[in-house]
Amino acid sequence: MQLPIPPILRPFADSVRDLLPIILVIGFFQLVVLQQPIPNMGKLLYGTVMVVLGLTLFVRGLEMGLFPIGESMAFDFARKGSVFWVLTFAFALGFGTTVAEPALIAVAAEAGKVAASGNMIENSEVARDSYATGLRYTVALSVGFAIVLGVLRILKGWPIQYFIIGGYIGVVGMTAIAPEEIIGIAYDSGGVTTSTITVPLVTALGVGLASSIKGRNPMIDGFGLIAFASLTPMIFVMGYGMVI
Amino acid sequence: MLDALQTILDTTITTIRDVLPIAAIIFGFQLFVIRRPIPHLKRVLAGFAYVLIGLSLFLIGLEEALFPLGKLMAEQLTDPAFILGDGVSRVLQWSDYWWVYLFAFAIGFSTTVAEPSLIAVAIKAQEVSGGAISVLGLRSAVAIGVAIGIALGTFRIVTGTPLHYYIIAGYIVVIIQTIYAPKMIIALAYDSGGVTTSTVTVPLVTALGLGLASTVPGRSPMLDGFGLIAFASLFPIMSVMGYAQLSQWMARRAMRRENPGE
């Protein structure tokens, strides 16, 4: 379905289309199910305009900045041929982008409270904070490790499913022995590590590497870095819960 | 007005702080290891600025408009007074919560469609696959997976069954699907598990999980409130592989109809 929209407005129309489902869902539940008026209509409208504007700019920025830089770096690394440097870069990218991730900081603080209420650590602010900080570095380390392993896989052309299945076995095995309080947090930590800026960069890096190395297929080998980055934190966090 | 300016300023500073380490790593390696000028440097920098401003505006808009309302709704829908409806107090059954499941499904689907990192991966996938995977097709497949995942996740919180049973069962399904799915979709399907849960989905879904766990009798928000994100990262893997399997099957059937001799 293509509406006759002038080309300059097309990106905005796309963003509106992307947001329409949320607006419909919230409208339906508010008006029909809960049968309440929409509070603060003006604020809602202002927020929606901001979201549309923001999403449009973000997608434009992706195509101009994040994708090209990820690809050109992948290409340069492949040409340079230094496995050491590309792996160092992979680790720095994984660790550096995760350690300051706001979603992770929030989850780690939550985990500190859970651990204290479960008597795993002393219930004091110092103990909770140090638990949360330790957890944050554990997750960041695991993401760095994941990107290194993922890049190595692309370089070598190893099939991804063995790693994922191995990872699943790791998760299930750890679940059996890890303290019960940590399991929910560990499972959720896999989802929070990959931020909106990291994902496009890491994807462009993987696809770029797979396209510039002979014998690799960008579709089969290029993707998968995000998957690694969401799987390893689960194992590492359960491990952290057992050690502390 | 002043308040609005203050939020814009605060959010932009937070976003800059998120981007700073990434920019430092990229430009550091470019300068000291690759030692080559960045091609189209001006354009790339402009792109970074767009991403920064875009993400800030996006977050402000969500924070101002959609999150407060969405969170309020999650609380109202999980409130026992609403669920009972007729005002007669009785012991709640899992089947009393069907508006919650429907809300979970709808909010899972709609927030995933608007998730910026999924848009990024879908754009790349369309480019790399030469159009065989469409941006909208992939995003719809992922969104359906998240919707089913969150709906099932709320059902789990209501019934109180252990999280890891579902996750382990899900893993087994994923492994079986991996054997039969077209090879080119596998890595992308695994990736779509990780990208679904960021800016838009996490805050709303977390509010739903915590709201539910604190109102359902016998659940503790600490132990049962978590886990929705895990569901939202697992089910898209299945739905994306399922989508690929379905389109492969339909293509084969169409081919067979065209060449009945084979």
Short mmCIF file of C-alpha atoms in Angstrom, two decimals:
data_model
loop_
_atom_site.label_atom_id
_atom_site.label_comp_id
_atom_site.label_asym_id
_atom_site.label_seq_id
_atom_site.Cartn_x
_atom_site.Cartn_y
_atom_site.Cartn_z
CA MET A 1 0.00 0.00 0.00
CA GLN A 2 1.75 3.16 -1.18
CA LEU A 3 0.03 6.41 -0.46
CA PRO A 4 0.85 9.37 -2.67
CA ILE A 5 3.27 11.10 -0.33
CA PRO A 6 5.95 13.55 -1.47
CA PRO A 7 9.40 11.90 -1.18
CA ILE A 8 10.66 14.32 1.43
CA LEU A 9 7.91 13.26 3.82
CA ARG A 10 8.27 9.54 3.18
CA PRO A 11 10.64 8.85 6.13
CA PHE A 12 8.21 10.63 8.46
CA ALA A 13 5.33 8.61 7.08
CA ASP A 14 7.34 5.44 7.77
CA SER A 15 7.90 6.49 11.38
CA VAL A 16 4.21 7.26 11.82
CA ARG A 17 3.38 3.82 10.45
CA ASP A 18 5.86 2.24 12.90
CA LEU A 19 4.22 3.96 15.84
CA LEU A 20 0.62 3.47 14.82
CA PRO A 21 0.26 0.04 16.50
CA ILE A 22 1.30 1.38 19.93
CA ILE A 23 -1.12 4.29 19.63
CA LEU A 24 -3.95 1.97 18.59
CA VAL A 25 -3.24 -0.50 21.41
CA ILE A 26 -3.08 2.17 24.08
CA GLY A 27 -6.15 3.94 22.70
CA PHE A 28 -8.17 0.73 22.53
CA PHE A 29 -7.32 -0.42 26.05
CA GLN A 30 -7.82 3.01 27.55
CA LEU A 31 -11.13 3.85 25.88
CA VAL A 32 -12.76 0.45 25.32
CA VAL A 33 -11.41 -1.88 27.99
CA LEU A 34 -10.68 0.41 30.92
CA GLN A 35 -13.30 2.93 29.73
CA GLN A 36 -11.40 5.97 30.83
CA PRO A 37 -10.65 9.22 29.04
CA ILE A 38 -7.14 9.87 27.70
CA PRO A 39 -5.47 12.06 30.30
CA ASN A 40 -3.42 15.01 29.17
CA MET A 41 -4.07 14.89 25.45
CA GLY A 42 -1.70 17.77 24.70
CA LYS A 43 1.25 16.08 26.34
CA LEU A 44 0.50 12.85 24.53
CA LEU A 45 0.44 14.61 21.20
CA TYR A 46 3.69 16.44 21.95
CA GLY A 47 5.35 13.16 22.96
CA THR A 48 4.17 11.39 19.85
CA VAL A 49 5.52 14.13 17.58
CA MET A 50 8.88 13.89 19.36
CA VAL A 51 8.97 10.11 18.95
CA VAL A 52 8.18 10.33 15.23
CA LEU A 53 10.80 13.02 14.71
CA GLY A 54 13.36 11.08 16.75
CA LEU A 55 12.81 7.79 14.98
CA THR A 56 13.09 9.44 11.57
CA LEU A 57 16.38 11.14 12.46
CA PHE A 58 17.74 7.94 14.01
CA VAL A 59 17.10 5.84 10.90
CA ARG A 60 18.66 8.54 8.71
CA GLY A 61 21.70 8.66 11.02
CA LEU A 62 22.05 4.89 10.86
CA GLU A 63 22.39 4.96 7.11
CA MET A 64 24.73 7.94 7.10
CA GLY A 65 26.94 7.22 10.11
CA LEU A 66 26.73 3.94 12.01
CA PHE A 67 26.41 1.51 9.09
CA PRO A 68 29.16 3.04 6.91
CA ILE A 69 31.66 3.32 9.78
CA GLY A 70 31.02 -0.25 10.92
CA GLU A 71 31.49 -1.51 7.39
CA SER A 72 34.55 0.55 6.56
CA MET A 73 36.25 -0.57 9.76
CA ALA A 74 35.39 -4.22 9.06
CA PHE A 75 36.82 -3.80 5.57
CA ASP A 76 40.02 -2.13 6.84
CA PHE A 77 40.55 -4.77 9.51
CA ALA A 78 40.08 -7.54 6.95
CA ARG A 79 42.58 -5.87 4.63
CA LYS A 80 45.07 -5.33 7.41
CA GLY A 81 44.80 -9.03 8.15
CA SER A 82 45.66 -8.73 11.84
CA VAL A 83 43.53 -11.14 13.82
CA PHE A 84 44.90 -9.72 17.07
CA TRP A 85 43.69 -6.18 16.39
CA VAL A 86 40.27 -7.13 15.13
CA LEU A 87 39.72 -9.27 18.23
CA THR A 88 40.96 -6.46 20.49
CA PHE A 89 38.53 -4.12 18.77
CA ALA A 90 35.74 -6.67 19.20
CA PHE A 91 36.43 -6.95 22.92
CA ALA A 92 36.65 -3.18 23.40
CA LEU A 93 33.38 -2.68 21.56
CA GLY A 94 31.56 -5.36 23.55
CA PHE A 95 32.94 -4.37 26.96
CA GLY A 96 32.94 -0.60 26.42
CA THR A 97 29.39 -0.35 25.18
CA THR A 98 27.94 -2.61 27.86
CA VAL A 99 29.61 -1.42 31.03
CA ALA A 100 27.90 2.00 30.90
CA GLU A 101 24.56 0.74 29.56
CA PRO A 102 21.76 2.36 31.64
CA ALA A 103 19.45 -0.67 31.37
CA LEU A 104 22.21 -2.86 32.77
CA ILE A 105 22.93 -0.47 35.64
CA ALA A 106 19.23 -0.63 36.55
CA VAL A 107 19.11 -4.42 36.41
CA ALA A 108 22.31 -4.75 38.45
CA ALA A 109 20.92 -2.47 41.19
CA GLU A 110 17.75 -4.59 41.24
CA ALA A 111 19.85 -7.73 41.49
CA GLY A 112 21.69 -6.27 44.48
CA LYS A 113 18.38 -5.89 46.31
CA VAL A 114 17.29 -9.41 45.42
CA ALA A 115 20.57 -10.86 46.63
CA ALA A 116 20.34 -8.95 49.91
CA SER A 117 16.74 -10.04 50.54
CA GLY A 118 17.73 -13.63 49.80
CA ASN A 119 20.52 -13.40 52.40
CA MET A 120 23.15 -14.12 49.77
CA ILE A 121 24.99 -10.97 50.83
CA GLU A 122 24.85 -8.70 53.83
CA ASN A 123 21.90 -6.31 53.64
CA SER A 124 23.81 -3.02 53.69
CA GLU A 125 24.27 -0.37 51.08
CA VAL A 126 27.97 -1.06 50.67
CA ALA A 127 27.42 -4.77 50.15
CA ARG A 128 24.57 -4.19 47.69
CA ASP A 129 26.55 -1.64 45.70
CA SER A 130 29.62 -3.81 45.45
CA TYR A 131 27.44 -6.75 44.41
CA ALA A 132 25.80 -4.61 41.70
CA THR A 133 29.13 -3.27 40.45
CA GLY A 134 30.61 -6.76 40.32
CA LEU A 135 27.62 -7.97 38.36
CA ARG A 136 27.91 -5.07 35.91
CA TYR A 137 31.54 -5.85 35.16
CA THR A 138 30.73 -9.54 34.88
CA VAL A 139 28.10 -8.83 32.23
CA ALA A 140 30.36 -6.38 30.36
CA LEU A 141 33.17 -8.93 30.40
CA SER A 142 30.83 -11.60 29.09
CA VAL A 143 29.67 -9.37 26.23
CA GLY A 144 33.28 -8.54 25.33
CA PHE A 145 34.03 -12.25 25.32
CA ALA A 146 30.92 -12.93 23.23
CA ILE A 147 31.85 -10.45 20.50
CA VAL A 148 35.42 -11.83 20.39
CA LEU A 149 34.09 -15.38 20.02
CA GLY A 150 31.53 -14.22 17.45
CA VAL A 151 34.14 -12.42 15.33
CA LEU A 152 36.45 -15.43 15.54
CA ARG A 153 33.56 -17.57 14.30
CA ILE A 154 33.06 -15.25 11.32
CA LEU A 155 36.79 -15.33 10.51
CA LYS A 156 36.90 -19.11 10.67
CA GLY A 157 33.46 -19.73 9.16
CA TRP A 158 32.36 -22.06 11.95
CA PRO A 159 28.63 -22.90 11.90
CA ILE A 160 26.74 -20.85 14.47
CA GLN A 161 24.31 -23.50 15.67
CA TYR A 162 26.98 -25.50 17.54
CA PHE A 163 27.83 -22.44 19.61
CA ILE A 164 24.21 -21.64 20.34
CA ILE A 165 23.38 -25.22 21.28
CA GLY A 166 26.52 -25.35 23.41
CA GLY A 167 25.44 -22.09 25.03
CA TYR A 168 21.95 -23.47 25.70
CA ILE A 169 23.44 -26.53 27.37
CA GLY A 170 25.56 -24.15 29.46
CA VAL A 171 22.50 -22.14 30.48
CA VAL A 172 20.47 -25.24 31.38
CA GLY A 173 23.35 -26.77 33.27
CA MET A 174 23.96 -23.58 35.24
CA THR A 175 20.24 -23.23 35.97
CA ALA A 176 20.34 -26.58 37.74
CA ILE A 177 23.07 -25.51 40.14
CA ALA A 178 22.73 -21.72 40.47
CA PRO A 179 20.87 -20.17 43.44
CA GLU A 180 17.20 -19.73 42.62
CA GLU A 181 17.12 -15.96 43.25
CA ILE A 182 19.62 -15.22 40.50
CA ILE A 183 17.92 -17.21 37.72
CA GLY A 184 15.26 -14.68 36.69
CA ILE A 185 17.79 -11.85 36.66
CA ALA A 186 20.31 -13.92 34.74
CA TYR A 187 17.76 -14.78 32.06
CA ASP A 188 16.72 -11.15 31.73
CA SER A 189 20.30 -9.87 31.64
CA GLY A 190 20.73 -11.46 28.23
CA GLY A 191 18.13 -9.11 26.82
CA VAL A 192 19.33 -5.84 28.27
CA THR A 193 22.92 -5.87 27.09
CA THR A 194 22.42 -4.86 23.51
CA SER A 195 21.62 -1.17 23.22
CA THR A 196 20.14 0.72 20.31
CA ILE A 197 23.52 2.10 19.26
CA THR A 198 25.50 -1.11 19.74
CA VAL A 199 23.19 -3.27 17.64
CA PRO A 200 23.58 -1.44 14.31
CA LEU A 201 27.35 -1.07 14.80
CA VAL A 202 27.93 -4.70 15.70
CA THR A 203 25.66 -5.88 12.89
CA ALA A 204 27.49 -3.71 10.35
CA LEU A 205 30.82 -5.02 11.67
CA GLY A 206 29.77 -8.67 11.35
CA VAL A 207 28.21 -8.31 7.93
CA GLY A 208 31.15 -6.18 6.76
CA LEU A 209 33.69 -8.78 7.92
CA ALA A 210 31.77 -11.62 6.30
CA SER A 211 31.50 -9.68 3.03
CA SER A 212 35.18 -8.81 2.84
CA ILE A 213 36.57 -12.26 3.67
CA LYS A 214 36.67 -14.68 0.78
CA GLY A 215 34.47 -17.72 1.16
CA ARG A 216 32.16 -16.19 3.77
CA ASN A 217 28.52 -15.57 3.09
CA PRO A 218 27.28 -12.36 4.77
CA MET A 219 23.85 -13.89 5.32
CA ILE A 220 25.05 -17.15 6.91
CA ASP A 221 28.21 -15.88 8.61
CA GLY A 222 27.63 -12.15 9.07
CA PHE A 223 24.82 -12.24 11.58
CA GLY A 224 24.99 -13.87 14.99
CA LEU A 225 27.10 -11.45 17.03
CA ILE A 226 24.02 -10.12 18.85
CA ALA A 227 22.93 -13.67 19.59
CA PHE A 228 26.26 -14.39 21.28
CA ALA A 229 26.03 -11.15 23.21
CA SER A 230 22.63 -12.12 24.58
CA LEU A 231 23.53 -15.69 25.49
CA THR A 232 26.84 -15.41 27.36
CA PRO A 233 25.61 -12.94 30.03
CA MET A 234 23.08 -15.53 31.23
CA ILE A 235 25.83 -18.06 31.88
CA PHE A 236 28.21 -15.52 33.40
CA VAL A 237 25.58 -14.01 35.69
CA MET A 238 24.56 -17.41 37.05
CA GLY A 239 28.23 -18.13 37.56
CA TYR A 240 28.56 -14.85 39.44
CA GLY A 241 25.59 -15.79 41.61
CA MET A 242 27.27 -19.04 42.53
CA VAL A 243 30.69 -17.62 43.32
CA ILE A 244 29.50 -14.70 45.49
CA MET B 1 8.07 25.02 28.95
CA LEU B 2 11.14 25.30 31.15
CA ASP B 3 10.50 21.75 32.35
CA ALA B 4 10.39 20.48 28.79
CA LEU B 5 13.71 22.17 28.01
CA GLN B 6 15.23 20.66 31.13
CA THR B 7 14.15 17.12 30.12
CA ILE B 8 15.51 17.64 26.62
CA LEU B 9 18.83 18.77 28.04
CA ASP B 10 19.02 15.91 30.57
CA THR B 11 18.14 13.24 28.03
CA THR B 12 20.61 14.58 25.49
CA ILE B 13 23.38 14.52 28.09
CA THR B 14 22.52 10.92 29.02
CA THR B 15 22.52 9.89 25.37
CA ILE B 16 25.86 11.60 24.77
CA ARG B 17 27.27 9.71 27.74
CA ASP B 18 26.05 6.45 26.14
CA VAL B 19 27.55 7.28 22.80
CA LEU B 20 30.85 8.65 24.10
CA PRO B 21 32.56 5.32 24.91
CA ILE B 22 31.48 3.91 21.55
CA ALA B 23 32.76 6.96 19.69
CA ALA B 24 36.03 6.84 21.66
CA ILE B 25 36.60 3.19 20.77
CA ILE B 26 35.78 3.70 17.10
CA PHE B 27 37.86 6.81 16.57
CA GLY B 28 40.67 5.48 18.77
CA PHE B 29 41.02 2.33 16.69
CA GLN B 30 40.59 4.23 13.45
CA LEU B 31 43.35 6.66 14.44
CA PHE B 32 45.88 4.39 16.13
CA VAL B 33 45.35 0.93 14.64
CA ILE B 34 43.87 1.32 11.19
CA ARG B 35 45.66 4.68 10.70
CA ARG B 36 43.59 5.67 7.72
CA PRO B 37 41.28 8.65 7.38
CA ILE B 38 37.61 7.80 7.69
CA PRO B 39 35.95 7.91 4.28
CA HIS B 40 33.27 10.63 4.04
CA LEU B 41 34.16 11.83 7.53
CA LYS B 42 31.76 14.78 7.43
CA ARG B 43 28.85 12.60 6.44
CA VAL B 44 29.65 10.03 9.13
CA LEU B 45 29.87 12.71 11.80
CA ALA B 46 26.58 14.17 10.65
CA GLY B 47 25.12 10.66 10.85
CA PHE B 48 26.34 10.30 14.44
CA ALA B 49 24.76 13.65 15.28
CA TYR B 50 21.46 12.50 13.74
CA VAL B 51 21.55 9.27 15.74
CA LEU B 52 22.26 11.20 18.92
CA ILE B 53 19.54 13.80 18.44
CA GLY B 54 17.10 11.26 17.07
CA LEU B 55 17.54 8.88 19.98
CA SER B 56 17.20 11.72 22.50
CA LEU B 57 13.97 13.00 20.97
CA PHE B 58 12.68 9.45 20.74
CA LEU B 59 13.35 8.77 24.42
CA ILE B 60 11.89 12.11 25.52
CA GLY B 61 8.74 11.44 23.53
CA LEU B 62 8.34 7.98 25.03
CA GLU B 63 9.01 9.27 28.54
CA GLU B 64 6.54 12.14 28.13
CA ALA B 65 3.68 10.40 26.45
CA LEU B 66 3.65 6.69 26.01
CA PHE B 67 5.41 5.26 29.05
CA PRO B 68 3.32 6.95 31.77
CA LEU B 69 0.10 5.91 30.10
CA GLY B 70 1.32 2.41 29.30
CA LYS B 71 2.55 1.84 32.84
CA LEU B 72 -0.67 3.20 34.31
CA MET B 73 -2.64 0.82 32.12
CA ALA B 74 -0.50 -2.13 33.15
CA GLU B 75 -1.30 -1.29 36.78
CA GLN B 76 -5.01 -0.83 36.15
CA LEU B 77 -5.38 -4.02 34.14
CA THR B 78 -3.65 -6.11 36.78
CA ASP B 79 -5.67 -4.56 39.61
CA PRO B 80 -7.91 -7.24 41.16
CA ALA B 81 -10.78 -4.74 41.34
CA PHE B 82 -10.77 -4.41 37.56
CA ILE B 83 -10.30 -8.12 36.96
CA LEU B 84 -13.26 -9.06 39.16
CA GLY B 85 -15.39 -6.51 37.38
CA ASP B 86 -18.70 -7.46 38.99
CA GLY B 87 -17.35 -6.54 42.41
CA VAL B 88 -18.04 -9.97 43.88
CA SER B 89 -14.94 -10.99 45.71
CA ARG B 90 -13.79 -14.54 45.04
CA VAL B 91 -10.59 -16.45 44.47
CA LEU B 92 -9.11 -15.48 41.13
CA GLN B 93 -8.42 -18.18 38.54
CA TRP B 94 -5.81 -17.93 35.80
CA SER B 95 -8.66 -17.61 33.30
CA ASP B 96 -9.79 -14.34 34.90
CA TYR B 97 -6.78 -12.57 33.49
CA TRP B 98 -7.55 -12.73 29.80
CA TRP B 99 -7.51 -8.95 29.32
CA VAL B 100 -3.98 -9.04 30.73
CA TYR B 101 -2.89 -11.70 28.24
CA LEU B 102 -4.45 -9.76 25.40
CA PHE B 103 -2.78 -6.54 26.54
CA ALA B 104 0.54 -8.37 26.86
CA PHE B 105 0.19 -9.72 23.34
CA ALA B 106 -0.81 -6.35 21.86
CA ILE B 107 1.83 -4.32 23.69
CA GLY B 108 4.53 -6.89 22.85
CA PHE B 109 3.67 -6.70 19.17
CA SER B 110 3.31 -2.94 18.92
CA THR B 111 6.40 -1.98 20.90
CA THR B 112 8.56 -4.39 18.89
CA VAL B 113 7.41 -2.88 15.59
CA ALA B 114 8.66 0.51 16.82
CA GLU B 115 11.97 -0.82 18.23
CA PRO B 116 14.82 1.14 16.53
CA SER B 117 17.48 -1.57 16.82
CA LEU B 118 15.19 -4.08 15.13
CA ILE B 119 14.67 -1.59 12.30
CA ALA B 120 18.47 -1.42 11.94
CA VAL B 121 18.91 -5.19 11.75
CA ALA B 122 15.98 -5.53 9.34
CA ILE B 123 17.44 -2.89 7.00
CA LYS B 124 20.76 -4.78 6.99
CA ALA B 125 19.06 -8.13 6.44
CA GLN B 126 17.10 -6.84 3.47
CA GLU B 127 20.27 -5.36 1.98
CA VAL B 128 22.35 -8.51 2.48
CA SER B 129 19.68 -10.97 1.36
CA GLY B 130 19.11 -8.97 -1.82
CA GLY B 131 15.51 -8.37 -0.85
CA ALA B 132 14.63 -12.02 -0.13
CA ILE B 133 13.97 -10.94 3.46
CA SER B 134 11.88 -7.79 3.57
CA VAL B 135 12.19 -5.20 6.31
CA LEU B 136 8.50 -5.40 7.13
CA GLY B 137 8.34 -9.20 6.90
CA LEU B 138 11.17 -9.70 9.36
CA ARG B 139 9.84 -7.09 11.74
CA SER B 140 6.36 -8.60 11.70
CA ALA B 141 7.75 -12.08 12.32
CA VAL B 142 9.80 -10.84 15.27
CA ALA B 143 6.87 -8.82 16.63
CA ILE B 144 4.57 -11.84 16.57
CA GLY B 145 7.23 -13.83 18.42
CA VAL B 146 7.56 -11.16 21.11
CA ALA B 147 3.77 -10.90 21.40
CA ILE B 148 3.38 -14.63 21.99
CA GLY B 149 6.37 -14.61 24.35
CA ILE B 150 5.06 -11.79 26.55
CA ALA B 151 1.52 -13.21 26.61
CA LEU B 152 2.86 -16.59 27.70
CA GLY B 153 5.14 -14.86 30.18
CA THR B 154 2.21 -13.13 31.88
CA PHE B 155 0.39 -16.48 31.99
CA ARG B 156 3.44 -17.92 33.71
CA ILE B 157 3.45 -15.16 36.32
CA VAL B 158 -0.27 -15.73 36.99
CA THR B 159 0.05 -19.49 37.31
CA GLY B 160 3.41 -19.33 39.07
CA THR B 161 5.10 -22.16 37.18
CA PRO B 162 8.90 -22.04 37.28
CA LEU B 163 10.52 -19.91 34.57
CA HIS B 164 13.17 -22.40 33.59
CA TYR B 165 10.68 -25.07 32.47
CA TYR B 166 9.45 -22.73 29.75
CA ILE B 167 12.93 -21.61 28.77
CA ILE B 168 14.26 -25.15 28.53
CA ALA B 169 11.24 -26.28 26.49
CA GLY B 170 11.77 -23.24 24.26
CA TYR B 171 15.43 -24.17 23.76
CA ILE B 172 14.45 -27.66 22.66
CA VAL B 173 12.03 -26.25 20.08
CA VAL B 174 14.72 -23.84 18.83
CA ILE B 175 17.24 -26.68 18.42
CA ILE B 176 14.75 -28.83 16.50
CA GLN B 177 13.81 -25.89 14.26
CA THR B 178 17.50 -25.18 13.63
CA ILE B 179 17.86 -28.63 12.07
CA TYR B 180 15.07 -28.04 9.56
CA ALA B 181 15.17 -24.28 8.91
CA PRO B 182 16.85 -22.84 5.79
CA LYS B 183 20.52 -22.29 6.55
CA MET B 184 20.60 -18.61 5.66
CA ILE B 185 18.00 -17.63 8.23
CA ILE B 186 19.59 -19.32 11.27
CA ALA B 187 22.07 -16.64 12.36
CA LEU B 188 19.58 -13.86 11.69
CA ALA B 189 16.91 -15.68 13.70
CA TYR B 190 19.26 -16.04 16.68
CA ASP B 191 20.10 -12.35 16.40
CA SER B 192 16.47 -11.29 16.38
CA GLY B 193 16.16 -12.69 19.87
CA GLY B 194 18.60 -10.12 21.19
CA VAL B 195 17.47 -7.02 19.37
CA THR B 196 13.84 -7.07 20.33
CA THR B 197 14.29 -5.96 23.84
CA SER B 198 15.58 -2.46 24.18
CA THR B 199 14.39 1.11 24.33
CA VAL B 200 10.67 0.74 23.79
CA THR B 201 9.83 -2.76 24.97
CA VAL B 202 11.75 -3.13 28.22
CA PRO B 203 10.19 -0.33 30.32
CA LEU B 204 6.59 -1.21 29.43
CA VAL B 205 7.07 -4.94 29.76
CA THR B 206 8.91 -4.60 33.07
CA ALA B 207 6.05 -2.48 34.42
CA LEU B 208 3.58 -5.14 33.35
CA GLY B 209 5.59 -7.94 34.96
CA LEU B 210 6.11 -6.11 38.24
CA GLY B 211 2.47 -4.95 38.34
CA LEU B 212 1.25 -8.47 37.81
CA ALA B 213 3.65 -10.09 40.26
CA SER B 214 2.71 -7.64 43.01
CA THR B 215 -1.08 -8.07 42.64
CA VAL B 216 -1.48 -11.78 41.94
CA PRO B 217 -1.82 -13.53 45.31
CA GLY B 218 1.18 -15.63 46.23
CA ARG B 219 3.63 -13.99 43.80
CA SER B 220 6.56 -11.86 44.86
CA PRO B 221 7.74 -9.12 42.50
CA MET B 222 11.33 -10.00 43.36
CA LEU B 223 11.08 -13.63 42.30
CA ASP B 224 8.30 -13.63 39.73
CA GLY B 225 8.48 -10.15 38.24
CA PHE B 226 11.50 -11.03 36.15
CA GLY B 227 11.52 -13.29 33.16
CA LEU B 228 9.30 -11.47 30.68
CA ILE B 229 12.36 -10.13 28.89
CA ALA B 230 13.69 -13.68 28.63
CA PHE B 231 10.45 -14.78 26.97
CA ALA B 232 10.60 -11.80 24.64
CA SER B 233 14.12 -12.80 23.56
CA LEU B 234 13.36 -16.48 23.07
CA PHE B 235 10.14 -16.55 21.08
CA PRO B 236 11.24 -14.34 18.16
CA ILE B 237 13.93 -16.95 17.39
CA MET B 238 11.17 -19.48 16.84
CA SER B 239 8.88 -17.13 14.92
CA VAL B 240 11.63 -15.95 12.57
CA MET B 241 12.70 -19.51 11.77
CA GLY B 242 9.03 -20.42 11.42
CA TYR B 243 8.53 -17.52 9.01
CA ALA B 244 11.44 -18.74 6.88
CA GLN B 245 10.21 -22.33 6.98
CA LEU B 246 6.74 -21.22 5.95
CA SER B 247 7.94 -19.13 3.03
CA GLN B 248 10.23 -21.96 1.89
CA TRP B 249 7.35 -24.40 2.06
CA MET B 250 5.07 -22.09 0.11
CA ALA B 251 7.72 -21.47 -2.53
CA ARG B 252 8.22 -25.22 -2.93
CA ARG B 253 4.52 -25.83 -3.23
CA ALA B 254 4.16 -23.11 -5.84
CA MET B 255 7.07 -24.59 -7.78
CA ARG B 256 5.57 -28.05 -7.65
CA ARG B 257 2.30 -26.71 -8.98
CA GLU B 258 4.09 -25.06 -11.88
CA ASN B 259 6.14 -28.13 -12.76
CA PRO B 260 3.95 -31.11 -11.85
CA GLY B 261 6.40 -33.43 -13.62
CA GLU B 262 9.07 -33.11 -10.92
#
